[in-house]
Coordinates of C-alpha atoms in Angstrom, one line a residue:
M30 CA -105.5 32.1 212.8
R31 CA -101.9 31.7 214.2
W32 CA -102.9 32.4 218.1
E33 CA -100.6 30.0 219.6
G34 CA -97.9 31.3 221.3
H35 CA -99.5 34.7 222.1
R36 CA -99.4 36.6 225.1
E37 CA -103.1 35.3 227.1
S38 CA -104.8 38.1 229.0
S39 CA -105.0 37.5 232.8
N40 CA -108.3 39.4 233.2
I41 CA -110.2 36.1 232.4
E42 CA -112.7 34.7 235.1
D43 CA -113.2 31.1 234.7
R44 CA -116.7 30.1 235.9
R45 CA -117.6 26.6 233.8
D46 CA -116.9 24.9 236.8
D47 CA -119.2 26.7 239.1
G48 CA -122.5 25.1 238.5
G49 CA -124.6 27.9 237.0
F50 CA -124.5 29.6 240.2
G51 CA -121.0 31.5 240.1
G52 CA -120.2 35.4 240.4
D53 CA -121.9 38.3 242.2
D54 CA -125.6 38.6 243.0
G55 CA -126.1 41.2 240.7
G56 CA -126.8 45.0 241.4
S57 CA -129.9 45.7 238.8
G58 CA -131.7 42.5 238.6
G59 CA -134.3 42.1 235.9
G60 CA -132.3 40.1 233.4
Y61 CA -129.3 41.1 231.3
S62 CA -131.5 43.0 228.9
D63 CA -131.7 45.8 231.3
G64 CA -128.5 46.6 230.9
G65 CA -126.4 44.0 228.7
F66 CA -125.2 44.9 224.9
G67 CA -125.0 42.2 222.4
G68 CA -126.9 38.9 223.5
L69 CA -128.0 36.7 220.9
P70 CA -131.5 34.7 220.9
I71 CA -130.6 31.2 221.0
N72 CA -133.6 30.1 222.6
L73 CA -132.4 26.3 223.5
G74 CA -135.2 25.6 224.8
G75 CA -136.6 24.0 228.1
G76 CA -138.1 20.9 228.3
G77 CA -139.4 17.3 226.7
I78 CA -136.9 16.3 224.1
G79 CA -134.4 19.1 224.5
T80 CA -134.1 18.4 228.0
I81 CA -133.4 14.8 227.1
V82 CA -131.0 16.0 224.2
I83 CA -129.0 18.3 226.6
M84 CA -128.9 15.4 229.5
L85 CA -127.3 12.7 226.8
I86 CA -124.9 15.5 225.6
V87 CA -123.7 16.2 229.2
A88 CA -123.6 12.2 230.0
W89 CA -121.4 11.9 226.5
V90 CA -119.4 14.7 228.2
L91 CA -118.7 13.1 231.3
G92 CA -118.1 9.8 230.0
I93 CA -121.3 8.4 230.9
N94 CA -123.1 5.7 228.4
P95 CA -126.2 7.6 227.6
L96 CA -127.9 4.3 226.7
T97 CA -127.6 3.6 230.7
L98 CA -129.8 6.9 231.3
L99 CA -132.1 5.6 228.8
S100 CA -132.3 2.0 230.3
G101 CA -131.7 2.1 233.4
V102 CA -129.1 -0.9 233.0
Q103 CA -125.8 -1.6 231.7
V104 CA -125.4 -2.7 228.6
G105 CA -123.4 -5.9 227.3
P106 CA -122.1 -8.3 229.6
N107 CA -118.5 -6.6 229.7
S108 CA -120.2 -3.3 229.4
S109 CA -118.5 -1.5 232.6
S110 CA -114.8 -2.2 231.6
Q111 CA -115.5 -1.6 228.0
Q112 CA -117.1 2.0 229.1
V113 CA -113.9 3.2 230.9
Q114 CA -111.7 2.0 228.0
Q115 CA -113.9 4.0 225.4
Q116 CA -114.6 6.9 228.0
R117 CA -111.0 7.8 228.6
P118 CA -110.0 9.0 224.8
V119 CA -113.3 11.1 224.8
Q120 CA -112.7 12.8 228.0
R121 CA -108.9 13.6 226.8
Q122 CA -110.2 14.7 223.7
T123 CA -113.2 17.3 225.6
A124 CA -111.1 18.3 227.8
Q125 CA -107.8 19.5 225.7
R126 CA -110.7 21.1 223.5
R127 CA -112.1 22.8 226.3
D128 CA -108.2 23.9 227.5
D129 CA -107.5 25.1 224.0
L130 CA -110.6 27.0 223.5
A131 CA -110.1 28.9 227.0
R132 CA -106.5 29.6 225.8
F133 CA -107.8 30.7 222.5
V134 CA -110.4 32.9 224.4
A135 CA -107.3 34.5 226.6
V136 CA -105.2 35.3 223.4
V137 CA -107.7 37.1 221.7
L138 CA -108.6 39.2 224.5
G139 CA -104.7 39.7 225.3
D140 CA -104.7 41.5 221.9
T141 CA -108.1 43.7 222.0
E142 CA -106.2 45.0 225.1
D143 CA -102.8 45.6 223.4
R144 CA -104.5 47.2 220.3
W145 CA -107.3 49.2 222.5
K146 CA -104.7 50.5 224.7
E147 CA -103.2 52.2 221.5
I148 CA -106.2 52.9 219.5
L149 CA -108.4 54.6 222.2
P150 CA -106.0 57.8 223.6
A151 CA -105.1 58.4 219.9
Q152 CA -108.5 58.3 218.7
A153 CA -111.4 58.9 221.4
G154 CA -111.5 62.6 220.3
D155 CA -112.0 62.0 216.9
L156 CA -115.5 60.4 217.4
V157 CA -116.2 62.2 220.9
P158 CA -114.4 65.1 221.4
R159 CA -115.0 65.5 224.9
A160 CA -113.6 62.0 225.6
A161 CA -110.1 63.1 223.8
G162 CA -107.4 61.3 225.5
T163 CA -109.5 58.5 227.0
R164 CA -107.2 55.6 228.3
Y165 CA -108.4 52.3 227.8
S166 CA -109.3 50.4 231.2
E167 CA -109.0 46.4 230.3
P168 CA -112.3 44.4 231.2
T169 CA -112.5 41.1 232.7
L170 CA -114.0 38.4 230.7
V171 CA -115.9 35.9 232.2
M172 CA -116.7 32.5 231.0
F173 CA -119.5 30.4 232.6
S174 CA -121.3 27.1 231.5
G175 CA -125.1 27.0 231.6
A176 CA -126.1 30.2 233.6
T177 CA -124.3 32.8 235.9
R178 CA -124.9 36.1 237.6
S179 CA -123.8 39.2 236.1
G180 CA -124.2 43.0 237.3
C181 CA -127.0 42.9 234.9
G182 CA -128.7 40.1 236.3
Q183 CA -129.1 36.4 235.6
A184 CA -127.4 35.3 232.5
N185 CA -128.1 31.8 230.5
A186 CA -127.2 29.9 227.6
A187 CA -130.1 31.3 225.8
T188 CA -128.6 35.1 226.2
G189 CA -125.5 34.6 224.0
P190 CA -122.3 36.4 224.8
F191 CA -122.8 40.2 226.0
Y192 CA -121.2 43.0 227.9
C193 CA -122.7 44.3 230.9
P194 CA -121.9 48.1 231.6
A195 CA -123.1 47.7 235.3
D196 CA -120.1 45.5 236.2
G197 CA -117.5 46.1 232.9
K198 CA -117.7 42.5 232.2
V199 CA -118.1 40.5 229.3
Y200 CA -119.9 37.3 229.4
I201 CA -119.9 34.2 227.3
D202 CA -120.9 30.6 227.5
L203 CA -118.2 29.3 225.3
A204 CA -121.0 26.4 224.0
F205 CA -122.2 29.6 221.9
Y206 CA -119.2 28.6 219.6
D207 CA -120.6 25.4 219.0
E208 CA -124.0 27.0 218.0
L209 CA -122.2 29.6 215.5
K210 CA -120.5 26.8 213.9
T211 CA -123.5 24.5 213.6
R212 CA -126.5 26.5 213.6
F213 CA -125.5 30.0 212.4
K214 CA -123.1 28.1 209.7
A215 CA -120.1 30.7 210.9
P216 CA -117.3 28.4 211.3
G217 CA -113.7 29.7 212.0
D218 CA -111.7 31.1 215.2
F219 CA -111.6 34.3 213.4
A220 CA -115.3 33.9 213.4
Q221 CA -115.3 33.3 217.0
A222 CA -112.5 36.2 217.8
Y223 CA -115.1 38.8 216.2
V224 CA -117.9 37.7 218.7
I225 CA -115.2 38.5 221.6
A226 CA -114.2 41.9 219.4
H227 CA -118.0 43.2 219.4
E228 CA -118.2 42.8 223.1
I229 CA -115.1 44.5 223.8
G230 CA -116.6 47.2 221.3
H231 CA -119.6 47.8 223.7
H232 CA -116.6 48.4 226.8
V233 CA -115.3 51.1 224.3
Q234 CA -118.6 52.6 224.1
D235 CA -118.8 52.6 227.7
Q236 CA -115.6 54.0 228.3
L237 CA -116.7 57.0 225.8
G238 CA -119.9 57.7 227.3
I239 CA -121.9 56.3 224.5
L240 CA -123.9 53.6 226.7
P241 CA -124.7 55.7 229.4
A242 CA -126.1 58.3 227.3
F243 CA -128.4 55.4 225.5
N244 CA -129.3 54.0 228.8
Q245 CA -130.6 57.4 229.8
A246 CA -132.4 58.0 226.5
R247 CA -133.6 54.8 226.0
A248 CA -135.9 55.3 229.1
R249 CA -137.7 58.0 227.4
M250 CA -138.1 56.0 224.2
S251 CA -141.0 54.0 222.6
E252 CA -140.2 50.3 221.8
R253 CA -139.7 51.1 218.0
E254 CA -137.3 53.8 218.9
A255 CA -135.5 52.3 221.7
N256 CA -135.2 49.1 218.8
K257 CA -133.6 51.3 216.0
A258 CA -131.3 53.2 218.5
S259 CA -130.4 49.8 219.8
V260 CA -129.2 49.1 216.5
K261 CA -127.0 52.0 216.0
V262 CA -125.1 50.9 219.1
E263 CA -124.6 47.4 217.7
L264 CA -123.3 48.6 214.6
Q265 CA -121.0 50.5 216.0
A266 CA -119.7 48.1 218.1
D267 CA -119.5 45.9 215.0
C268 CA -117.3 49.2 213.6
F269 CA -115.1 49.3 216.7
A270 CA -114.8 45.2 216.3
G271 CA -113.7 46.1 212.5
V272 CA -111.0 48.9 213.8
W273 CA -109.5 46.4 216.0
A274 CA -109.3 43.7 213.2
H275 CA -107.6 46.7 210.9
F276 CA -104.6 47.2 213.5
A277 CA -104.7 43.3 214.6
Q278 CA -103.7 42.6 210.9
K279 CA -101.4 45.2 210.5
E280 CA -99.2 44.9 213.8
R281 CA -99.8 41.0 214.4
D282 CA -98.6 37.8 212.4
F283 CA -101.8 35.6 213.2
I284 CA -104.4 36.8 211.0
E285 CA -104.2 34.8 208.0
P286 CA -105.7 34.8 204.3
G287 CA -109.6 33.9 205.2
D288 CA -110.1 35.0 208.2
I289 CA -111.4 38.3 207.4
E290 CA -113.9 36.7 205.5
Q291 CA -114.8 34.3 208.7
A292 CA -115.7 37.4 210.3
L293 CA -117.7 39.2 207.3
N294 CA -119.7 35.7 207.3
A295 CA -120.5 35.6 211.0
A296 CA -121.4 39.1 211.1
S297 CA -124.1 38.4 208.4
R298 CA -125.0 35.2 209.8
I299 CA -126.0 37.0 213.0
G300 CA -128.1 39.8 211.6
D301 CA -131.8 40.1 212.7
D302 CA -133.2 39.4 209.3
S303 CA -131.3 36.3 209.2
I304 CA -131.8 35.0 212.5
Q305 CA -135.8 36.0 212.8
K306 CA -136.0 34.2 208.9
T307 CA -134.5 31.1 210.6
M308 CA -136.5 31.3 213.8
R309 CA -140.0 32.5 212.8
G310 CA -139.9 32.1 208.8
Y311 CA -140.4 35.8 208.3
V312 CA -138.8 39.4 209.1
V313 CA -139.9 42.0 211.1
P314 CA -137.6 45.1 210.7
D315 CA -139.3 47.4 213.5
S316 CA -138.1 44.6 216.1
F317 CA -134.3 45.0 214.9
T318 CA -132.2 45.3 217.6
H319 CA -128.8 44.3 216.1
G320 CA -129.2 45.5 212.2
S321 CA -129.4 43.4 209.4
S322 CA -127.3 41.0 207.9
E323 CA -125.9 43.5 205.4
Q324 CA -125.7 46.2 207.8
R325 CA -123.7 44.3 210.2
V326 CA -121.2 43.4 207.1
R327 CA -120.8 46.9 206.0
W328 CA -120.2 48.7 209.2
F329 CA -118.0 45.9 210.6
K330 CA -115.9 46.6 207.0
T331 CA -115.7 50.4 207.3
G332 CA -114.1 49.8 210.6
F333 CA -111.7 47.4 209.3
D334 CA -110.9 49.2 205.8
S335 CA -110.2 52.4 207.9
G336 CA -108.9 51.8 211.1
R337 CA -110.5 55.1 212.5
L338 CA -113.1 55.4 215.1
G339 CA -114.2 58.8 213.4
S340 CA -115.6 56.5 210.8
C341 CA -117.9 54.4 213.1
D342 CA -120.5 57.2 214.0
T343 CA -123.8 55.3 213.3
F344 CA -125.8 57.9 215.1
K345 CA -125.0 60.6 212.9
A346 CA -124.8 58.4 209.6
P347 CA -127.3 59.3 206.9
S348 CA -128.1 55.8 206.5
L349 CA -127.1 52.8 208.1

């Protein structure tokens, strides 16, 4: 993506330095799953070797020699001065990457604002007739590190990116992008943009009245029925992300050859079947909440190829 130099959204709330306690106390409680949409089961672990590894990673980011944490002593006669010399380039590189990633997120969010301000009023009625002419309201995107509070309850790194209808905000721990690249094998900046576009798709659903209707109906559903309905909600958000990409490619110069393929690869890698097979070794279709890899790719392509919200009616589609 050629994203440098484009407008950055001002609707960014940066809580990365809040120590995991930033934001509102949250109105609904009970965890993000009571009302949030789009979270992925990252499962980073909570102790033992995992804790040691995380501690060492944190030490490395802060410029501390990890060996001193393990041994409790300095390493080598001149280790202190050597450490300072070695740490500075690493710290500068880490800070630069942190700033670049934050700017990238702000640029992508800014483009979703520009696109949806045009798309929603013109096309809302094609999908939801009573919502014809709906104007797009810009959501806030919250960047956090480790944990934070949301209107849907407490969020942490294991939650994955999600949208909270209770406060109208998108939440993302930017460390997820490392997971996307290494664990899910979905590298590339447009794959990262797809993640944001999917969550913004949930915000669009909220404005169209789709999420409130789903939440109301879900209270009367069995778990199996709720899972099936959730898949339709998530696939529609994928389709909306494709609609955004359609207009981003048409009206911007930052999409390059191969970018759309990155998004399709990401959609494939974070399908329920792909994640379950990786984590469990087997697949349980009745437990799907986001859709299979094939479904996620197909619905993103549906939105991208058509550029029409009317093509994204997953609730009336004869098959997903």
